[in-house]
GROMACS .gro file of C-alpha atoms in nm:
model
  488
    1MET     CA    1   1.635   1.475  -3.062
    2ALA     CA    2   1.821   1.147  -3.037
    3ALA     CA    3   2.082   1.319  -2.823
    4PHE     CA    4   1.833   1.334  -2.540
    5TYR     CA    5   1.801   0.956  -2.509
    6GLY     CA    6   2.059   0.725  -2.356
    7GLN     CA    7   2.083   0.450  -2.098
    8ARG     CA    8   2.192   0.545  -1.747
    9PHE     CA    9   2.293   0.279  -1.502
   10LEU     CA   10   2.380   0.345  -1.137
   11SER     CA   11   2.593   0.131  -0.907
   12ARG     CA   12   2.427  -0.141  -0.700
   13LEU     CA   13   2.368  -0.064  -0.335
   14GLN     CA   14   2.581  -0.240  -0.074
   15ALA     CA   15   2.484  -0.341   0.280
   16CYS     CA   16   2.208  -0.144   0.451
   17GLN     CA   17   2.063  -0.162   0.798
   18PRO     CA   18   1.689  -0.198   0.867
   19SER     CA   19   1.515   0.114   0.992
   20CYS     CA   20   1.400   0.150   1.352
   21LEU     CA   21   1.046   0.069   1.450
   22ARG     CA   22   0.822   0.359   1.539
   23GLN     CA   23   0.534   0.352   1.782
   24ALA     CA   24   0.216   0.482   1.621
   25PHE     CA   25   0.053   0.786   1.774
   26LEU     CA   26  -0.317   0.712   1.777
   27THR     CA   27  -0.564   0.987   1.709
   28SER     CA   28  -0.897   0.813   1.673
   29ALA     CA   29  -0.879   0.521   1.917
   30PRO     CA   30  -1.087   0.498   2.233
   31VAL     CA   31  -0.930   0.689   2.521
   32ASP     CA   32  -0.805   0.381   2.706
   33CYS     CA   33  -0.629   0.250   2.395
   34LYS     CA   34  -0.465   0.590   2.344
   35GLN     CA   35  -0.343   0.594   2.702
   36VAL     CA   36  -0.194   0.245   2.673
   37LEU     CA   37  -0.020   0.311   2.342
   38GLY     CA   38   0.067   0.676   2.388
   39ARG     CA   39   0.243   0.690   2.725
   40ASN     CA   40   0.532   0.935   2.719
   41GLU     CA   41   0.495   0.945   2.341
   42PRO     CA   42   0.604   1.309   2.285
   43ARG     CA   43   0.938   1.261   2.468
   44LYS     CA   44   1.005   0.925   2.300
   45LYS     CA   45   0.908   1.062   1.963
   46ARG     CA   46   1.142   1.363   1.994
   47TRP     CA   47   1.429   1.136   2.101
   48LYS     CA   48   1.371   0.897   1.810
   49GLU     CA   49   1.342   1.181   1.559
   50LYS     CA   50   1.670   1.333   1.685
   51LYS     CA   51   1.839   0.993   1.658
   52LEU     CA   52   1.712   0.943   1.302
   53LYS     CA   53   1.818   1.298   1.211
   54ASP     CA   54   2.168   1.238   1.348
   55ARG     CA   55   2.190   0.916   1.150
   56TRP     CA   56   2.072   1.099   0.837
   57ASN     CA   57   2.339   1.367   0.882
   58SER     CA   58   2.611   1.105   0.919
   59GLN     CA   59   2.487   0.936   0.599
   60ASP     CA   60   2.517   1.268   0.416
   61LEU     CA   61   2.892   1.265   0.476
   62ASN     CA   62   2.965   0.903   0.397
   63SER     CA   63   2.704   0.771   0.150
   64SER     CA   64   2.624   0.824  -0.215
   65TRP     CA   65   2.278   0.943  -0.315
   66GLU     CA   66   2.197   0.595  -0.442
   67GLU     CA   67   2.293   0.443  -0.107
   68ARG     CA   68   2.078   0.695   0.077
   69LEU     CA   69   1.778   0.612  -0.138
   70SER     CA   70   1.833   0.240  -0.090
   71SER     CA   71   1.856   0.283   0.287
   72VAL     CA   72   1.504   0.427   0.276
   73ALA     CA   73   1.339   0.227  -0.004
   74THR     CA   74   1.511  -0.112   0.034
   75PRO     CA   75   1.685  -0.109   0.374
   76LEU     CA   76   1.738  -0.488   0.386
   77CYS     CA   77   1.888  -0.525   0.040
   78GLY     CA   78   2.238  -0.587   0.175
   79LEU     CA   79   2.128  -0.902   0.357
   80PRO     CA   80   2.082  -1.250   0.205
   81TYR     CA   81   1.710  -1.317   0.161
   82GLU     CA   82   1.704  -1.582   0.435
   83GLU     CA   83   1.844  -1.322   0.676
   84GLN     CA   84   1.584  -1.070   0.566
   85LEU     CA   85   1.310  -1.315   0.664
   86LYS     CA   86   1.469  -1.360   1.007
   87VAL     CA   87   1.478  -0.983   1.059
   88LYS     CA   88   1.110  -0.955   0.968
   89TYR     CA   89   1.017  -1.244   1.194
   90GLU     CA   90   1.187  -1.082   1.493
   91LYS     CA   91   1.017  -0.752   1.416
   92LEU     CA   92   0.673  -0.916   1.407
   93LYS     CA   93   0.750  -1.113   1.722
   94SER     CA   94   0.825  -0.785   1.900
   95ILE     CA   95   0.498  -0.636   1.771
   96LEU     CA   96   0.295  -0.931   1.903
   97GLN     CA   97   0.475  -0.904   2.237
   98ASN     CA   98   0.373  -0.538   2.252
   99LEU     CA   99   0.016  -0.631   2.165
  100ALA     CA  100   0.009  -0.886   2.449
  101THR     CA  101   0.141  -0.626   2.692
  102HIS     CA  102  -0.112  -0.363   2.584
  103LEU     CA  103  -0.402  -0.609   2.607
  104LYS     CA  104  -0.298  -0.710   2.955
  105GLU     CA  105  -0.289  -0.346   3.061
  106LEU     CA  106  -0.639  -0.300   2.921
  107GLY     CA  107  -0.764  -0.591   3.133
  108ALA     CA  108  -0.779  -0.850   2.859
  109ASP     CA  109  -0.539  -1.088   3.034
  110ARG     CA  110  -0.840  -1.281   3.162
  111LEU     CA  111  -0.892  -1.392   2.800
  112LYS     CA  112  -0.581  -1.611   2.841
  113ILE     CA  113  -0.416  -1.466   2.533
  114THR     CA  114  -0.090  -1.362   2.700
  115GLN     CA  115   0.034  -1.705   2.804
  116MET     CA  116   0.229  -1.792   2.489
  117PRO     CA  117   0.608  -1.851   2.500
  118ASP     CA  118   0.819  -1.537   2.462
  119GLY     CA  119   0.529  -1.326   2.583
  120ILE     CA  120   0.354  -1.302   2.245
  121CYS     CA  121  -0.023  -1.299   2.222
  122CYS     CA  122  -0.068  -1.596   1.986
  123SER     CA  123   0.120  -1.852   1.781
  124LEU     CA  124   0.351  -1.689   1.522
  125LYS     CA  125   0.444  -1.896   1.219
  126PRO     CA  126   0.770  -1.847   1.022
  127VAL     CA  127   0.757  -1.588   0.745
  128ILE     CA  128   0.636  -1.737   0.416
  129PRO     CA  129   0.887  -1.618   0.152
  130SER     CA  130   0.798  -1.438  -0.168
  131PRO     CA  131   0.819  -1.658  -0.479
  132ILE     CA  132   0.998  -1.369  -0.652
  133VAL     CA  133   1.269  -1.171  -0.473
  134ASN     CA  134   1.397  -0.919  -0.731
  135GLY     CA  135   1.202  -0.694  -0.969
  136TYR     CA  136   0.867  -0.806  -0.827
  137ARG     CA  137   0.681  -0.474  -0.823
  138ASN     CA  138   0.382  -0.444  -1.057
  139LYS     CA  139   0.324  -0.078  -0.968
  140SER     CA  140   0.576   0.202  -0.918
  141THR     CA  141   0.529   0.572  -0.851
  142PHE     CA  142   0.800   0.812  -0.966
  143SER     CA  143   0.830   1.172  -0.850
  144VAL     CA  144   0.975   1.474  -1.030
  145ASN     CA  145   1.211   1.711  -0.848
  146HIS     CA  146   1.569   1.837  -0.826
  147GLY     CA  147   1.824   1.561  -0.875
  148PRO     CA  148   2.170   1.540  -0.718
  149ASP     CA  149   2.290   1.765  -1.002
  150ARG     CA  150   2.008   2.013  -0.916
  151ASN     CA  151   1.829   1.950  -1.245
  152PRO     CA  152   1.460   2.003  -1.152
  153LYS     CA  153   1.346   1.759  -1.421
  154THR     CA  154   1.478   1.444  -1.257
  155VAL     CA  155   1.246   1.141  -1.234
  156GLY     CA  156   1.296   0.909  -0.939
  157MET     CA  157   1.221   0.883  -0.568
  158TYR     CA  158   1.273   1.126  -0.284
  159VAL     CA  159   1.554   1.130  -0.035
  160GLY     CA  160   1.523   1.381   0.249
  161THR     CA  161   1.229   1.567   0.402
  162GLY     CA  162   1.024   1.866   0.303
  163LYS     CA  163   1.052   2.010   0.654
  164GLY     CA  164   1.430   1.991   0.637
  165ARG     CA  165   1.427   2.135   0.283
  166ASN     CA  166   1.678   1.873   0.177
  167ILE     CA  167   1.471   1.676  -0.074
  168VAL     CA  168   1.667   1.525  -0.361
  169CYS     CA  169   1.508   1.313  -0.634
  170VAL     CA  170   1.728   1.012  -0.707
  171ARG     CA  171   1.690   0.778  -1.005
  172THR     CA  172   1.590   0.425  -0.905
  173ASN     CA  173   1.790   0.211  -1.149
  174HIS     CA  174   1.977   0.042  -0.863
  175LEU     CA  175   1.677  -0.062  -0.652
  176LEU     CA  176   1.647  -0.441  -0.652
  177ASN     CA  177   1.266  -0.449  -0.626
  178MET     CA  178   1.216  -0.244  -0.944
  179PRO     CA  179   1.152  -0.424  -1.275
  180GLN     CA  180   1.343  -0.300  -1.579
  181SER     CA  181   1.020  -0.221  -1.764
  182HIS     CA  182   0.928   0.041  -1.501
  183LEU     CA  183   1.276   0.192  -1.506
  184GLN     CA  184   1.263   0.222  -1.883
  185VAL     CA  185   0.937   0.420  -1.878
  186ALA     CA  186   1.073   0.647  -1.602
  187GLN     CA  187   1.391   0.708  -1.805
  188TYR     CA  188   1.197   0.812  -2.115
  189TYR     CA  189   0.957   1.027  -1.914
  190GLU     CA  190   1.258   1.214  -1.779
  191GLU     CA  191   1.389   1.261  -2.133
  192PHE     CA  192   1.050   1.394  -2.242
  193LEU     CA  193   1.048   1.644  -1.955
  194ARG     CA  194   1.396   1.766  -2.034
  195GLN     CA  195   1.302   1.856  -2.390
  196SER     CA  196   0.966   2.009  -2.283
  197PRO     CA  197   0.956   2.393  -2.252
  198LEU     CA  198   0.721   2.361  -1.953
  199ASP     CA  199   0.856   2.348  -1.599
  200PRO     CA  200   0.789   2.064  -1.353
  201CYS     CA  201   0.543   2.127  -1.072
  202LEU     CA  202   0.751   2.074  -0.760
  203LEU     CA  203   0.500   2.250  -0.532
  204PHE     CA  204   0.152   2.352  -0.646
  205HIS     CA  205   0.175   2.711  -0.522
  206MET     CA  206   0.507   2.764  -0.700
  207GLY     CA  207   0.375   2.694  -1.051
  208GLY     CA  208   0.497   2.442  -1.303
  209HIS     CA  209   0.310   2.161  -1.472
  210TRP     CA  210   0.472   1.815  -1.500
  211ARG     CA  211   0.430   1.595  -1.195
  212GLU     CA  212   0.456   1.226  -1.107
  213LEU     CA  213   0.450   0.914  -1.320
  214ILE     CA  214   0.283   0.585  -1.225
  215VAL     CA  215   0.369   0.263  -1.409
  216ARG     CA  216   0.160  -0.054  -1.375
  217THR     CA  217   0.244  -0.387  -1.537
  218ASN     CA  218   0.125  -0.747  -1.542
  219ARG     CA  219   0.308  -1.077  -1.577
  220LYS     CA  220   0.242  -1.085  -1.952
  221GLY     CA  221   0.445  -0.767  -1.996
  222ASP     CA  222   0.160  -0.521  -2.061
  223LYS     CA  223   0.238  -0.169  -1.937
  224MET     CA  224   0.016   0.116  -1.823
  225ALA     CA  225   0.163   0.464  -1.770
  226ILE     CA  226  -0.022   0.746  -1.592
  227ILE     CA  227   0.122   1.098  -1.616
  228THR     CA  228   0.004   1.368  -1.376
  229PHE     CA  229  -0.007   1.727  -1.501
  230HIS     CA  230  -0.098   2.051  -1.324
  231PRO     CA  231  -0.276   2.283  -1.572
  232GLN     CA  232  -0.216   2.598  -1.360
  233HIS     CA  233  -0.350   2.883  -1.579
  234LEU     CA  234  -0.317   2.711  -1.916
  235ASN     CA  235  -0.626   2.725  -2.134
  236PRO     CA  236  -0.784   2.399  -2.261
  237GLU     CA  237  -0.617   2.436  -2.601
  238ASP     CA  238  -0.270   2.455  -2.445
  239VAL     CA  239  -0.340   2.155  -2.222
  240SER     CA  240  -0.464   1.965  -2.525
  241LEU     CA  241  -0.138   2.049  -2.702
  242GLN     CA  242   0.064   1.898  -2.416
  243LYS     CA  243  -0.147   1.584  -2.421
  244GLY     CA  244  -0.077   1.552  -2.791
  245LEU     CA  245   0.298   1.590  -2.734
  246VAL     CA  246   0.297   1.320  -2.464
  247LYS     CA  247   0.099   1.087  -2.686
  248ASP     CA  248   0.327   1.142  -2.986
  249PHE     CA  249   0.639   1.089  -2.776
  250PHE     CA  250   0.525   0.753  -2.638
  251THR     CA  251   0.351   0.622  -2.951
  252ARG     CA  252   0.561   0.752  -3.244
  253GLY     CA  253   0.861   0.917  -3.080
  254PRO     CA  254   1.156   0.783  -2.881
  255GLY     CA  255   0.928   0.665  -2.598
  256ALA     CA  256   0.760   0.416  -2.832
  257VAL     CA  257   1.032   0.164  -2.741
  258CYS     CA  258   0.854   0.129  -2.404
  259GLY     CA  259   0.566  -0.046  -2.582
  260LEU     CA  260   0.294   0.101  -2.361
  261THR     CA  261  -0.036  -0.087  -2.361
  262SER     CA  262  -0.216   0.210  -2.201
  263LEU     CA  263  -0.121   0.577  -2.168
  264TYR     CA  264  -0.322   0.793  -1.930
  265PHE     CA  265  -0.312   1.165  -1.850
  266GLN     CA  266  -0.455   1.325  -1.536
  267GLU     CA  267  -0.499   1.699  -1.480
  268SER     CA  268  -0.437   1.730  -1.107
  269THR     CA  269  -0.481   2.040  -0.893
  270MET     CA  270  -0.392   1.877  -0.563
  271THR     CA  271  -0.128   1.639  -0.431
  272SER     CA  272  -0.338   1.328  -0.495
  273CYS     CA  273  -0.661   1.305  -0.695
  274SER     CA  274  -0.901   1.017  -0.741
  275HIS     CA  275  -1.066   0.942  -1.074
  276GLU     CA  276  -1.385   1.103  -0.940
  277GLN     CA  277  -1.199   1.424  -0.850
  278SER     CA  278  -1.002   1.443  -1.172
  279PRO     CA  279  -1.078   1.178  -1.435
  280TYR     CA  280  -0.800   0.974  -1.590
  281GLN     CA  281  -0.792   1.056  -1.962
  282LEU     CA  282  -0.690   0.772  -2.193
  283LEU     CA  283  -0.453   0.913  -2.455
  284SER     CA  284  -0.374   0.587  -2.633
  285GLY     CA  285  -0.410   0.212  -2.605
  286GLU     CA  286  -0.643  -0.003  -2.397
  287PRO     CA  287  -0.839   0.130  -2.097
  288HIS     CA  288  -0.726  -0.157  -1.873
  289ILE     CA  289  -0.457  -0.415  -1.823
  290PHE     CA  290  -0.541  -0.765  -1.705
  291GLU     CA  291  -0.377  -1.005  -1.465
  292GLU     CA  292  -0.429  -1.376  -1.403
  293LEU     CA  293  -0.417  -1.487  -1.041
  294LEU     CA  294  -0.514  -1.825  -0.894
  295GLY     CA  295  -0.684  -1.923  -1.218
  296LEU     CA  296  -0.893  -1.604  -1.235
  297LYS     CA  297  -0.861  -1.303  -1.465
  298PHE     CA  298  -0.865  -0.955  -1.307
  299ARG     CA  299  -0.920  -0.620  -1.476
  300ILE     CA  300  -0.704  -0.337  -1.341
  301SER     CA  301  -0.796   0.030  -1.380
  302PRO     CA  302  -0.550   0.319  -1.329
  303ASP     CA  303  -0.627   0.379  -0.959
  304ALA     CA  304  -0.762   0.040  -0.852
  305PHE     CA  305  -0.581  -0.135  -0.567
  306PHE     CA  306  -0.397  -0.453  -0.656
  307GLN     CA  307  -0.125  -0.614  -0.445
  308VAL     CA  308   0.214  -0.488  -0.562
  309ASN     CA  309   0.364  -0.839  -0.576
  310THR     CA  310   0.141  -1.062  -0.789
  311ALA     CA  311   0.316  -1.394  -0.718
  312GLY     CA  312   0.327  -1.306  -0.348
  313ALA     CA  313  -0.042  -1.213  -0.357
  314GLU     CA  314  -0.128  -1.566  -0.468
  315VAL     CA  315   0.049  -1.700  -0.160
  316LEU     CA  316  -0.123  -1.438   0.058
  317TYR     CA  317  -0.473  -1.520  -0.067
  318LYS     CA  318  -0.420  -1.894  -0.020
  319THR     CA  319  -0.307  -1.822   0.336
  320ILE     CA  320  -0.614  -1.609   0.404
  321GLY     CA  321  -0.839  -1.885   0.272
  322GLU     CA  322  -0.678  -2.146   0.496
  323MET     CA  323  -0.695  -1.924   0.805
  324SER     CA  324  -1.056  -1.819   0.750
  325ARG     CA  325  -1.174  -2.183   0.751
  326ALA     CA  326  -1.464  -2.066   0.539
  327ASP     CA  327  -1.686  -2.339   0.394
  328LYS     CA  328  -1.998  -2.371   0.183
  329ASP     CA  329  -2.210  -2.260   0.476
  330THR     CA  330  -2.011  -1.939   0.529
  331VAL     CA  331  -2.083  -1.582   0.420
  332LEU     CA  332  -1.754  -1.400   0.358
  333LEU     CA  333  -1.740  -1.026   0.427
  334ASP     CA  334  -1.453  -0.871   0.227
  335ILE     CA  335  -1.388  -0.522   0.366
  336CYS     CA  336  -1.161  -0.285   0.169
  337CYS     CA  337  -1.193  -0.535  -0.115
  338GLY     CA  338  -1.026  -0.337  -0.395
  339THR     CA  339  -1.086  -0.516  -0.726
  340GLY     CA  340  -1.234  -0.810  -0.534
  341ALA     CA  341  -0.929  -1.036  -0.551
  342ILE     CA  342  -0.961  -1.190  -0.204
  343GLY     CA  343  -1.335  -1.249  -0.216
  344LEU     CA  344  -1.333  -1.380  -0.572
  345SER     CA  345  -1.043  -1.615  -0.502
  346LEU     CA  346  -1.243  -1.767  -0.212
  347ALA     CA  347  -1.586  -1.754  -0.377
  348ASP     CA  348  -1.590  -2.122  -0.467
  349GLN     CA  349  -1.531  -2.214  -0.100
  350VAL     CA  350  -1.818  -2.011   0.049
  351SER     CA  351  -2.189  -1.961   0.001
  352ARG     CA  352  -2.172  -1.587  -0.058
  353VAL     CA  353  -1.921  -1.298  -0.076
  354ILE     CA  354  -2.002  -0.937   0.015
  355GLY     CA  355  -1.735  -0.679  -0.076
  356VAL     CA  356  -1.710  -0.318   0.038
  357GLU     CA  357  -1.472  -0.065  -0.122
  358LEU     CA  358  -1.434   0.314  -0.134
  359VAL     CA  359  -1.287   0.352  -0.486
  360GLU     CA  360  -1.567   0.347  -0.744
  361GLN     CA  361  -1.343   0.227  -1.028
  362ALA     CA  362  -1.225  -0.064  -0.816
  363ILE     CA  363  -1.584  -0.171  -0.753
  364GLU     CA  364  -1.656  -0.153  -1.126
  365ASP     CA  365  -1.351  -0.373  -1.182
  366ALA     CA  366  -1.465  -0.615  -0.910
  367LYS     CA  367  -1.808  -0.653  -1.072
  368TRP     CA  368  -1.650  -0.705  -1.412
  369ASN     CA  369  -1.407  -0.959  -1.265
  370ALA     CA  370  -1.693  -1.155  -1.109
  371ALA     CA  371  -1.897  -1.157  -1.430
  372PHE     CA  372  -1.601  -1.242  -1.656
  373ASN     CA  373  -1.497  -1.534  -1.436
  374GLY     CA  374  -1.853  -1.665  -1.412
  375ILE     CA  375  -1.881  -1.604  -1.038
  376SER     CA  376  -2.239  -1.534  -0.937
  377ASN     CA  377  -2.229  -1.549  -0.555
  378CYS     CA  378  -2.051  -1.213  -0.506
  379GLU     CA  379  -2.194  -0.867  -0.449
  380PHE     CA  380  -1.993  -0.545  -0.417
  381HIS     CA  381  -2.087  -0.218  -0.246
  382ASN     CA  382  -1.923   0.116  -0.323
  383GLY     CA  383  -1.872   0.369  -0.043
  384LYS     CA  384  -1.683   0.439   0.276
  385ALA     CA  385  -1.670   0.127   0.489
  386GLU     CA  386  -1.768   0.330   0.797
  387ALA     CA  387  -2.091   0.430   0.619
  388VAL     CA  388  -2.176   0.107   0.435
  389LEU     CA  389  -2.081  -0.158   0.689
  390PRO     CA  390  -2.282  -0.043   0.995
  391GLN     CA  391  -2.600  -0.030   0.786
  392LEU     CA  392  -2.526  -0.369   0.635
  393LEU     CA  393  -2.459  -0.542   0.968
  394MET     CA  394  -2.727  -0.360   1.168
  395SER     CA  395  -2.998  -0.546   0.979
  396TRP     CA  396  -2.808  -0.875   0.949
  397SER     CA  397  -3.050  -1.161   1.007
  398GLU     CA  398  -2.893  -1.460   0.832
  399THR     CA  399  -2.815  -1.761   1.047
  400ARG     CA  400  -2.520  -1.878   0.839
  401PRO     CA  401  -2.171  -1.820   0.986
  402LEU     CA  402  -2.023  -1.483   0.892
  403THR     CA  403  -1.645  -1.448   0.851
  404ALA     CA  404  -1.484  -1.110   0.790
  405VAL     CA  405  -1.159  -1.036   0.605
  406VAL     CA  406  -1.019  -0.684   0.631
  407ASN     CA  407  -0.726  -0.553   0.430
  408PRO     CA  408  -0.717  -0.179   0.502
  409SER     CA  409  -0.460   0.081   0.407
  410ARG     CA  410  -0.190   0.179   0.654
  411ALA     CA  411  -0.440   0.420   0.809
  412GLY     CA  412  -0.624   0.118   0.950
  413LEU     CA  413  -0.997   0.073   0.993
  414HIS     CA  414  -1.223   0.360   1.092
  415TYR     CA  415  -1.353   0.323   1.448
  416ARG     CA  416  -1.711   0.288   1.323
  417VAL     CA  417  -1.605  -0.011   1.111
  418VAL     CA  418  -1.440  -0.175   1.412
  419ARG     CA  419  -1.747  -0.107   1.625
  420ALA     CA  420  -1.981  -0.254   1.362
  421ILE     CA  421  -1.776  -0.575   1.339
  422ARG     CA  422  -1.727  -0.600   1.714
  423ASN     CA  423  -2.098  -0.559   1.786
  424CYS     CA  424  -2.212  -0.808   1.520
  425GLU     CA  425  -2.231  -1.136   1.712
  426ALA     CA  426  -2.265  -1.332   1.387
  427ILE     CA  427  -1.899  -1.261   1.307
  428ARG     CA  428  -1.701  -1.525   1.493
  429ARG     CA  429  -1.379  -1.518   1.290
  430LEU     CA  430  -1.194  -1.212   1.163
  431VAL     CA  431  -0.885  -1.220   0.940
  432TYR     CA  432  -0.694  -0.892   0.956
  433VAL     CA  433  -0.427  -0.831   0.690
  434SER     CA  434  -0.176  -0.553   0.756
  435CYS     CA  435   0.158  -0.451   0.605
  436LYS     CA  436   0.222  -0.221   0.902
  437PRO     CA  437   0.086  -0.393   1.214
  438GLU     CA  438   0.289  -0.168   1.445
  439GLY     CA  439   0.099   0.136   1.314
  440GLU     CA  440  -0.271   0.216   1.313
  441ALA     CA  441  -0.350  -0.155   1.284
  442MET     CA  442  -0.235  -0.191   1.645
  443ARG     CA  443  -0.515   0.044   1.748
  444ASN     CA  444  -0.762  -0.180   1.566
  445PHE     CA  445  -0.626  -0.493   1.734
  446LEU     CA  446  -0.682  -0.337   2.075
  447GLU     CA  447  -1.032  -0.221   1.986
  448PHE     CA  448  -1.126  -0.569   1.868
  449CYS     CA  449  -0.974  -0.749   2.168
  450CYS     CA  450  -1.025  -0.519   2.466
  451PRO     CA  451  -1.294  -0.607   2.725
  452PRO     CA  452  -1.648  -0.489   2.641
  453ASP     CA  453  -1.702  -0.119   2.714
  454SER     CA  454  -2.054   0.023   2.678
  455GLY     CA  455  -1.919   0.377   2.716
  456LYS     CA  456  -1.726   0.336   2.392
  457LYS     CA  457  -2.009   0.135   2.234
  458LEU     CA  458  -1.790  -0.177   2.214
  459ARG     CA  459  -2.057  -0.401   2.359
  460GLY     CA  460  -1.989  -0.720   2.168
  461GLU     CA  461  -1.784  -1.009   2.295
  462ALA     CA  462  -1.411  -0.945   2.260
  463PHE     CA  463  -1.206  -1.116   1.992
  464ALA     CA  464  -0.880  -1.289   2.082
  465PRO     CA  465  -0.568  -1.337   1.867
  466VAL     CA  466  -0.539  -1.701   1.764
  467LEU     CA  467  -0.276  -1.727   1.492
  468ALA     CA  468  -0.034  -1.495   1.311
  469VAL     CA  469   0.111  -1.587   0.972
  470PRO     CA  470   0.353  -1.346   0.801
  471VAL     CA  471   0.371  -1.345   0.421
  472ASP     CA  472   0.656  -1.153   0.259
  473LEU     CA  473   0.530  -0.946  -0.032
  474PHE     CA  474   0.808  -0.688  -0.007
  475PRO     CA  475   1.159  -0.839  -0.029
  476HIS     CA  476   1.448  -0.600   0.047
  477THR     CA  477   1.219  -0.370   0.247
  478SER     CA  478   1.137  -0.379   0.617
  479HIS     CA  479   0.769  -0.447   0.545
  480CYS     CA  480   0.581  -0.776   0.551
  481GLU     CA  481   0.213  -0.866   0.535
  482LEU     CA  482   0.090  -0.999   0.868
  483VAL     CA  483  -0.222  -1.213   0.852
  484LEU     CA  484  -0.372  -1.217   1.202
  485LEU     CA  485  -0.664  -1.443   1.287
  486LEU     CA  486  -0.896  -1.311   1.558
  487ALA     CA  487  -1.174  -1.531   1.692
  488ARG     CA  488  -1.436  -1.539   1.965
   0.00000   0.00000   0.00000
């Protein structure tokens, strides 16, 4: 069996160019916002897609597979870090210029938010750098598919598109943002798959069983691995046998060198399953890993959200606290709160924290985190924000100032969440955190800042952009967290 296990190291990627910005196509915004952001979108989108396809085809002829993966996963890795920050600053400046233009077209120019130099809608601070530049990721997701050598049991990340039928799974050893501990677990998972008689599940309808691997770590070096498996038509006894083989491999076999703190197994019958849809089964080790952040201890479950760059998250949360200007008379509303990190880190500054989160496990973690850290002024609500928040704010009667912090996924906030915040006059300051402000977040910005419109039930006073502070949590990539303060 030892013949299956050996180190594989790929060459380091050379200079890459940042990817082009794409204009989001909005599907759930009010009509006026769609019209402003979606003008001539089909023609522009086709032109951009053709340009990207042409660039992809030229890369096929001149680049190695590792270079192609790096151009997608870490497109700025060929630039010195100081230059990366300049690229991100210019990108965000362009986004804020677009926001100013769109707001003016919607009639919000009377709010005097488009008079800043360079045509941006508010003051933009320099990008705050990440304290750690290389190997900073605390969570990595690895796919299983055909590698460059056509071996279907290759563990890595995708290059190509499903529509173009040119997907290749490339190992990630050369990516600068990947820690060695994650790469080691991925390597041994691949070795396990290659000695397993069961096929990988590349597409659900085509059969196969072994799917993706998720690795989570903390700064102490604890490691959690989550293996996804499609049972297909296997009976429970056969699935149990596979779980036993995985456990033996990573606890007593060659994979034991990974030193996993937690090993989970999930039987998945769809592309992505939550714990409620398909429970995570603990095969060995501890049910959680823990992380210390800003003097607090946080419990992390398999599917709970936690910022991917822990050291960068500390900088981000301090920035949010400064921009919120929350004090002992303030109630802080933490929307999309995950494990409660933002609210709990600011709890000692405010009178009360109210968190809302969809993932049930994350809410359980948030409650545990509050209790463990002795924080008693926080409450957390589980459910869709668009269902929980309107009910919460509809009956709001407190006279204390209410400040909202939102940190949604790239899909942005549901329109009902925006409407509830907009129509709650008690909310005077809103801190919006987005890693993709040119996407669906742009729709939210327009909904918060456009003139009142009773037809769209946006009756409350409009917010206005006041300050934008970028925090880099993703060195070597084109992404950056933008913290945008909106006030009224």
